[in-house]
XYZ file of C-alpha atoms in Angstrom:
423
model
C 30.443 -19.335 -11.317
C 30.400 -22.105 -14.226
C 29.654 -20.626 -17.270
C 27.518 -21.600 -20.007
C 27.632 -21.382 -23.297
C 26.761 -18.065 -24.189
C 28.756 -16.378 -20.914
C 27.830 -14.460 -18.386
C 24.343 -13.630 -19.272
C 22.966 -10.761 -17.154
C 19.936 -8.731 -16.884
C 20.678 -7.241 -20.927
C 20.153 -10.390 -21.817
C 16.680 -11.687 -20.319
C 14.063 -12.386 -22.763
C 10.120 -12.401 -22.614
C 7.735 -14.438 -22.706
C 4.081 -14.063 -24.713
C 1.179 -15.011 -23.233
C -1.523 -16.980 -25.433
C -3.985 -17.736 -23.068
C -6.140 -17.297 -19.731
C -8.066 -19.629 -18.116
C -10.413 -18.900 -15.262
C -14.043 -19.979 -13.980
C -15.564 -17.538 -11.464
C -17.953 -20.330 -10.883
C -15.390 -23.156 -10.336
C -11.972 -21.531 -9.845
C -12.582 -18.342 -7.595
C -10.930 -19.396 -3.938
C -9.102 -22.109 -4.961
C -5.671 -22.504 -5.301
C -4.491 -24.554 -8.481
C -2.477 -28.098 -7.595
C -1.867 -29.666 -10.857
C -1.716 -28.836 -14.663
C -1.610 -31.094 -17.330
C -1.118 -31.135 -21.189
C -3.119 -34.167 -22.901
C -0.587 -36.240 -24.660
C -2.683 -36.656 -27.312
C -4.720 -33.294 -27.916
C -2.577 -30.664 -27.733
C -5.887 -28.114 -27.750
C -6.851 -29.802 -24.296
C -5.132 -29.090 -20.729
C -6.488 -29.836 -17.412
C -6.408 -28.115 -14.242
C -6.931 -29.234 -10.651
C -7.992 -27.257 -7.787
C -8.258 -27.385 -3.816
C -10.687 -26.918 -1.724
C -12.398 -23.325 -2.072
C -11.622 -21.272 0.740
C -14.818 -19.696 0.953
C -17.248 -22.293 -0.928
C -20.530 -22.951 0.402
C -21.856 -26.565 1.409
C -23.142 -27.312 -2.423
C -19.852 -26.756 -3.482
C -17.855 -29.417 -4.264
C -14.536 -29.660 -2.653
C -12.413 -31.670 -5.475
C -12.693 -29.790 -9.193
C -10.740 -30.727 -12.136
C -10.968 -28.805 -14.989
C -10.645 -29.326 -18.140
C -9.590 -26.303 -20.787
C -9.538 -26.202 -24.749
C -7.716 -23.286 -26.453
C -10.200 -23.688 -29.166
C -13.178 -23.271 -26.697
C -13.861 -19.642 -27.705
C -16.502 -19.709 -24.819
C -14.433 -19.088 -21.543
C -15.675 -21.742 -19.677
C -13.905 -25.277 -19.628
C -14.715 -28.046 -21.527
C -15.391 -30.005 -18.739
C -15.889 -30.257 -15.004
C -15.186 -33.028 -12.941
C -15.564 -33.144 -9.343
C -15.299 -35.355 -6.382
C -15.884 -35.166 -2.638
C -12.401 -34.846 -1.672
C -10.320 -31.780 -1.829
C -7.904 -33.164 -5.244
C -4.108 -32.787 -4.301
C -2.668 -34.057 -7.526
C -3.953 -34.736 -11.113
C -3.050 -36.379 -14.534
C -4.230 -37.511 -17.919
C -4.213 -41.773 -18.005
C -0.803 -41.521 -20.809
C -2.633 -45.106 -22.026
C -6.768 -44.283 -22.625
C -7.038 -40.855 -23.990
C -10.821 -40.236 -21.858
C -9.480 -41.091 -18.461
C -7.864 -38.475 -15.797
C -6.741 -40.075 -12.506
C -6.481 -37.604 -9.174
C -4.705 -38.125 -5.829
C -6.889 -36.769 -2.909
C -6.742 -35.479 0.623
C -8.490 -38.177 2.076
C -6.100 -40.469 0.529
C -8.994 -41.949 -2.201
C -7.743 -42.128 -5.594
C -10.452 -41.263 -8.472
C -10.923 -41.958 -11.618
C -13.051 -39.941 -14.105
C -13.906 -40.719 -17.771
C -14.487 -37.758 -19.771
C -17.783 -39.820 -21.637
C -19.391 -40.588 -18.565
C -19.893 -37.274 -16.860
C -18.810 -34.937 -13.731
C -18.169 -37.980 -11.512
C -15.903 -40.787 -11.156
C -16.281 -44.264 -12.349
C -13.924 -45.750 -10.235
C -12.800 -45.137 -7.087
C -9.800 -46.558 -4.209
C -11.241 -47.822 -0.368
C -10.596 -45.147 2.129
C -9.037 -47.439 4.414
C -5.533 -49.531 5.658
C -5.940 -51.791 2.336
C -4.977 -48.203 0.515
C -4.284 -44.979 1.933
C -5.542 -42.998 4.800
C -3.407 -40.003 4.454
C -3.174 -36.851 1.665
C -1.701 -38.307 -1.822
C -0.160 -35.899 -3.925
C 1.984 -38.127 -6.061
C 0.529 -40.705 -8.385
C 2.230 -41.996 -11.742
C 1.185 -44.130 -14.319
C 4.075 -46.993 -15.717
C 4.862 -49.075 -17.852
C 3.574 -49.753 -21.299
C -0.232 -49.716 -23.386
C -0.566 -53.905 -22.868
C 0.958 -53.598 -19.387
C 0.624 -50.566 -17.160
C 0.137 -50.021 -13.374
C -0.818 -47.038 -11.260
C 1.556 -45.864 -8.924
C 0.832 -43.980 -5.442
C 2.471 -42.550 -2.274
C 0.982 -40.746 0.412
C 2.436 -38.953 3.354
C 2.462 -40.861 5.154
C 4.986 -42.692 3.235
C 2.782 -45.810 1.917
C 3.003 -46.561 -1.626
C 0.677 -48.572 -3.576
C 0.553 -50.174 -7.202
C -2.797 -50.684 -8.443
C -4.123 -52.082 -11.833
C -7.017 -49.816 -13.342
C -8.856 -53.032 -14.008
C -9.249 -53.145 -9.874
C -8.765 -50.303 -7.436
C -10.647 -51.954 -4.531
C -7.298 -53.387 -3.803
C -3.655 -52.392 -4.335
C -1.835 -55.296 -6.200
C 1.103 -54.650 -4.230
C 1.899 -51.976 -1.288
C 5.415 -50.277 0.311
C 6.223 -48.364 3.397
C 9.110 -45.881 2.810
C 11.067 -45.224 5.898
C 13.849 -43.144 5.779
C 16.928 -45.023 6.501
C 18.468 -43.805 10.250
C 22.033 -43.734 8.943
C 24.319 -44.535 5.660
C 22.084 -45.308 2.505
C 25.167 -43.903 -0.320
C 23.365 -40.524 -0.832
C 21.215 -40.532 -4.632
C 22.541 -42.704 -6.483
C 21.992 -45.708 -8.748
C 21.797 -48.540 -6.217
C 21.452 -52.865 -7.168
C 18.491 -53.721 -9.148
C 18.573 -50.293 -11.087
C 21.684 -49.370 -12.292
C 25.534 -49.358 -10.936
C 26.918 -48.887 -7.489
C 26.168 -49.739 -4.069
C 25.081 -53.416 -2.923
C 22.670 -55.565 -1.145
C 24.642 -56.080 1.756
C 25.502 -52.506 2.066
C 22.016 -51.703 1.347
C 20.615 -53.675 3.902
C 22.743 -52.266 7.082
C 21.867 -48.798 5.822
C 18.202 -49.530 6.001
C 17.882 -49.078 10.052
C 14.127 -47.930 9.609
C 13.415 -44.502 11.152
C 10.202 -42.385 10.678
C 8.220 -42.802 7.449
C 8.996 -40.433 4.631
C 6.309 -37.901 4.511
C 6.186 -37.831 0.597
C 5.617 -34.345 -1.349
C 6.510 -35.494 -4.709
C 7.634 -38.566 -6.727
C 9.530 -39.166 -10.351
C 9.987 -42.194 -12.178
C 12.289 -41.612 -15.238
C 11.227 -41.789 -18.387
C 10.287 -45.794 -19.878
C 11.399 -47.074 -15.686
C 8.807 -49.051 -13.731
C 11.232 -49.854 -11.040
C 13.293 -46.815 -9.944
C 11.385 -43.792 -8.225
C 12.819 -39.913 -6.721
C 10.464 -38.925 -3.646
C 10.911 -35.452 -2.606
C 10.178 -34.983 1.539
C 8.532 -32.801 4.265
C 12.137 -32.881 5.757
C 13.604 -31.597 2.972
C 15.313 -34.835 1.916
C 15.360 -36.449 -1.139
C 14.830 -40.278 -2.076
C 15.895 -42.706 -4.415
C 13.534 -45.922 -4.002
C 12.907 -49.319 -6.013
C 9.789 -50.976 -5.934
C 10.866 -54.410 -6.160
C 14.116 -56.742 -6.014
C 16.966 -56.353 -3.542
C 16.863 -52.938 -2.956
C 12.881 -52.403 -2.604
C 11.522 -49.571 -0.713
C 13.998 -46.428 -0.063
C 17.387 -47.321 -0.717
C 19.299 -44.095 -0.649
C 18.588 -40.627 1.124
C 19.981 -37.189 0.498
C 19.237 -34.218 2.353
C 19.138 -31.665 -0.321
C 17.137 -28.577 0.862
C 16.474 -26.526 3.766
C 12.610 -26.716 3.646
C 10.045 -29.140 2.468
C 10.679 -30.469 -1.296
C 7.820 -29.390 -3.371
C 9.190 -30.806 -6.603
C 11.033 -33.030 -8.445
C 11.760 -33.710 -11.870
C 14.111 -36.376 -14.140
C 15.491 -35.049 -17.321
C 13.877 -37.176 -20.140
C 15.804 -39.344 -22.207
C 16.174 -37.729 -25.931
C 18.346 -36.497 -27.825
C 22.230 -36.957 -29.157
C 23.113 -37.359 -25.441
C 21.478 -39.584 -22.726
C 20.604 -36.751 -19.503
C 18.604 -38.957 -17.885
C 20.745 -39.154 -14.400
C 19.889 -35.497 -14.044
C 17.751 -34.577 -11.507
C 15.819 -31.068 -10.118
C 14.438 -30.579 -6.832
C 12.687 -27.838 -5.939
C 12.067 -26.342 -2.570
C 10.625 -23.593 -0.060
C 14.200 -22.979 0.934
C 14.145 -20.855 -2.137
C 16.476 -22.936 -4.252
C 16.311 -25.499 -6.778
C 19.308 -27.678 -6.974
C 20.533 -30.029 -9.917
C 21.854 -33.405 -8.821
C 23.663 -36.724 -10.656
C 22.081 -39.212 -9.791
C 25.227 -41.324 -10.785
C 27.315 -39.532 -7.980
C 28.136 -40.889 -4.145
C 31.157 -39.627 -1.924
C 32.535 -41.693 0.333
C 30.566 -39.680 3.498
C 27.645 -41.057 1.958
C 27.029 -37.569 0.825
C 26.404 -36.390 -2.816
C 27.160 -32.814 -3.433
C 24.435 -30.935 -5.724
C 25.963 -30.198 -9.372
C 24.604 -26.759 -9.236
C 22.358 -24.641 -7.119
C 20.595 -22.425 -8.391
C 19.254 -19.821 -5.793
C 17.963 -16.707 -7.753
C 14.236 -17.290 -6.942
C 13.747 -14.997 -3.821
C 10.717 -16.487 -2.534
C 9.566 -19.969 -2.057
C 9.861 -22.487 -5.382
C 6.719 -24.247 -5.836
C 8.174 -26.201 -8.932
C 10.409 -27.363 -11.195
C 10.215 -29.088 -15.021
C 12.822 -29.692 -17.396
C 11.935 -29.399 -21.082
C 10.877 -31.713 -23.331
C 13.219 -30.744 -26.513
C 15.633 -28.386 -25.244
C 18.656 -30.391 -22.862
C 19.682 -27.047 -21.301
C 16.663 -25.290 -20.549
C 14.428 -26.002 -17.496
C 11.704 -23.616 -16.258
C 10.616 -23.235 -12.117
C 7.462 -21.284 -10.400
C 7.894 -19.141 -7.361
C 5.622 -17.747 -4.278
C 6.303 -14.080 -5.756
C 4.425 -15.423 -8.929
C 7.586 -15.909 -11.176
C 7.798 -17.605 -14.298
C 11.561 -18.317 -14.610
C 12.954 -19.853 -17.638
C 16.519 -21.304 -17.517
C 19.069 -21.622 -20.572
C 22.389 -23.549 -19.081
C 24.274 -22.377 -22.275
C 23.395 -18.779 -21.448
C 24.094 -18.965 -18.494
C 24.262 -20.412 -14.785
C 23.672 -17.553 -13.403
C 20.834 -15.981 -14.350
C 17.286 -17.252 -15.892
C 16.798 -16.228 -19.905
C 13.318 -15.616 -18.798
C 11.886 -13.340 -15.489
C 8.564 -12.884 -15.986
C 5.407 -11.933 -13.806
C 2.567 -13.949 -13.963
C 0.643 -14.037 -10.963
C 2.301 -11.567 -8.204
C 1.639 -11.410 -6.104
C -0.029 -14.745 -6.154
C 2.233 -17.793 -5.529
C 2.797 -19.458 -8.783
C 2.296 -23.509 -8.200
C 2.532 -25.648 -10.859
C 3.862 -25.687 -14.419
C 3.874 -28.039 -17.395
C 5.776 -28.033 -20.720
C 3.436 -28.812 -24.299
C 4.778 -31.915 -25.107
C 4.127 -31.545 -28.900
C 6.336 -28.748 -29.630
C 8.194 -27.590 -26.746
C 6.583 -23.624 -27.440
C 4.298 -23.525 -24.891
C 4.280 -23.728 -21.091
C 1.138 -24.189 -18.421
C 1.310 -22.643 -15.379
C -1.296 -22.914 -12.194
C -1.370 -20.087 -9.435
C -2.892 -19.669 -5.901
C -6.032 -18.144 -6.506
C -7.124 -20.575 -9.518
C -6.309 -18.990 -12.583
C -4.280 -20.660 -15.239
C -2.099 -19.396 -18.506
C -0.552 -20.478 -21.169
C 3.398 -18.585 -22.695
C 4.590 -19.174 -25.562
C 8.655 -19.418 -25.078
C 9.879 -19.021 -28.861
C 11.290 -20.985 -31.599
C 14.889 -20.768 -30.252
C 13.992 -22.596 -26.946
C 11.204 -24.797 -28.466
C 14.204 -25.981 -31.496
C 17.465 -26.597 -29.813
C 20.269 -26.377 -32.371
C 21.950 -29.542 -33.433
C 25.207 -28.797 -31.218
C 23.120 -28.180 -28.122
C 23.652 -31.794 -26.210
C 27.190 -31.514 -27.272
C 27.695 -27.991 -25.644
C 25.432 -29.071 -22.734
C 27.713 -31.633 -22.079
C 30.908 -29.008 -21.692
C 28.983 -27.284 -19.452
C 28.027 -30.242 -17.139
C 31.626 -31.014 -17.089
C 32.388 -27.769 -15.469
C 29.751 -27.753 -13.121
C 31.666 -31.353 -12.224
C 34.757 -29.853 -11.495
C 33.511 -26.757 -9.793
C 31.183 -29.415 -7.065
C 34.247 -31.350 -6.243
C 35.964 -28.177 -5.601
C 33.322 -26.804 -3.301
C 32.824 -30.198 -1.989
C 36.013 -30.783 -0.592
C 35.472 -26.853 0.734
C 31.636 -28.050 2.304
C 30.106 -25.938 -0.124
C 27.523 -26.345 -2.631
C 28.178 -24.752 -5.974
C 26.678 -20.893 -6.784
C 25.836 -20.934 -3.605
């Protein structure tokens, strides 16, 4: 094992979790399974919630539902409803104009919805070859207030960049293939960072079968560099332009499809930002440098982390705290993860949904107490995590860093073994 800070941490030493809030809609939530949560980055009162199609809905019944929840809403009924006529895969608040949510659907159209102009959308993508034609459940907004583009993949492994001004065409579009052999593993290739090269990059990129996206990641403040988490279980570093454009480097991480993946953000005493989650139905979610190739073209995990038992629906570091990351199971698990506990062991089991699946979880991004969390039959809650994860103490990137360094050591151990780490 590599320890963290505060040893071995076993069972005497899980904490709980309090729960704040309940969200639930017989009307709009019963049979439906929830596939995206959201703080608003500006309104920390105000979440939203996406949901499939309802398994047992009648024709009336719309088949894409976003919801939109206020804690303050004393009611029990959200704030607002949007809908649309595809089944919504994937949802988010526009980061840039505080009315607008965007939404990746089945049918491959993306939506738009402003909150002041009621239930439906005000802007929608072609359902055709100029944009996508297959499920998209990744979309991303970069760049900046004065400059900002939308960013989608489907599954079919087409990405397109669209301006919000126009989404009757893509401004620019990318087919991710995975490359047949070679590609350095994830790492930071040419045109992002250090390592690897154009020549090198080009005989890796023998196209194969298009990467049937689950999941993307752009770090924190990068408009170029992308993580794409696969059907096969793979994961993907990608640029969007330069040298390197499309998928430069492949890494097959997990035993089952990828259902999430997640960059550490940037803050703090110490830069973490070449750490990297993924998340899978092979039960495991596995911590990766991002700076890190072997020679094989292989990169070893830092640290797996295997104590789910059941599927892992998703992953999310936190906002304040460098150590502590949280992850959803099938069983309905809220798990809670302090690396200067320990590796072994999550600070936090708790229960929420069992035996729903738990799907999808998001950190508040105003104070780091509270975390959102979707499950399978379309209710959502918010915990409240505590002061001591929500404030990280001043030595905690320091520490952090010891830790990484053993997890380091202990991968190029099992490594040269052909073992992953804790596993």
């Amino acid at each position: 094992r590599v320890g963290g800070g505060g040893g071995g941490g076993g069972d005497q030493r899980t904490r709980t979790v309090t729960k704040k809030a309940a969200f639930f809609s017989p009307r709009w939530c019963r049979l439906r399974a929830v596939t995206a949560v959201e703080y608003h980055h500006s309104n920390s009162d105000l979440m939203l919630v996406a949901l499939s199609r309802s398994d047992g809905g009648g024709y009336q019944d719309a088949d894409g539902v976003v919801c939109l929840w206020s804690v303050a809403n004393l009611l029990e009924r959200p704030e607002s409803v949007l809908t649309c006529q595809s089944a919504v895969t994937t949802a988010h608040f526009d980061p840039f104009e505080r009315t607008l949510v965007v939404a990746g659907t089945y049918s491959g159209q993306i939506v738009v919805w402003d909150t002041r102009a009621g239930d439906q959308p005000v802007l929608r993508t072609p359902v055709s070859n100029v944009g996508h034609t297959h499920p998209v459940y990744s979309v991303s907004m970069t760049g900046t207030t004065n400059a900002h583009n939308l960013v989608t993949v489907s599954t079919d492994g087409r990405m397109c960049v669209w301006s919000m001004e126009n989404l009757q065409q893509p401004q620019d579009t990318l087919e991710l293939h995975s490359p047949a052999s070679g590609g350095g593993g994830v790492g930071t290739g040419a045109g992002g960072g250090t390592g690897g090269s154009a020549a090198s990059s080009s005989s890796a990129l023998t196209l194969a079968a298009p990467v049937a996206v689950t999941c993307m990641k752009f770090p924190d403040g990068d408009t170029n560099r992308f993580y794409v988490g696969a059907e096969d279980g793979s994961v993907y570093q990608g640029y969007r332009y330069g040298a390197n454009s499309g998928v430069y480097a492949r890494c097959a991480a997990h035993g089952g499809p990828v259902t999430g993946v997640d960059v550490h953000p940037p803050r703090g005493a110490v830069d973490f930002s070449n750490l990297l989650l993924s998340a899978s139905t092979d039960w495991s979610v596995r911590m990766w440098d991002t700076r890190q190739a072997t020679i094989d073209n292989r990169v070893a995990p830092l640290y797996a982390f295997a104590d789910a038992g059941d599927y892992v629906y998703d992953a999310r570091w936190h906002p304040r705290h460098p150590a502590v990351f949280a992850t959803a199971d099938g069983g309905g698990a809220l798990h809670v993860w302090d690396l200067l506990d320990s590796t072994e062991v999550p600070l936090v089991r708790h229960k929420v949904s069992a035996p729903r699946a738990l799907h999808k979880l998001a950190w508040s991004p105003h104070d780091g107490r509270g975390i959102l969390c979707g499950d399978s039959s379309g209710h959502a809650y918010i915990y409240d995590v505590g002061d001591d994860v929500a404030s990280p103490a001043a030595d905690a990137w320091q520490r952090f860093n010891g830790v990484l360094a053993r997890m380091r050591a202990a991968s190029t151990s099992a490594a040269a073994l052909g073992g992953d780490v804790a596993e």
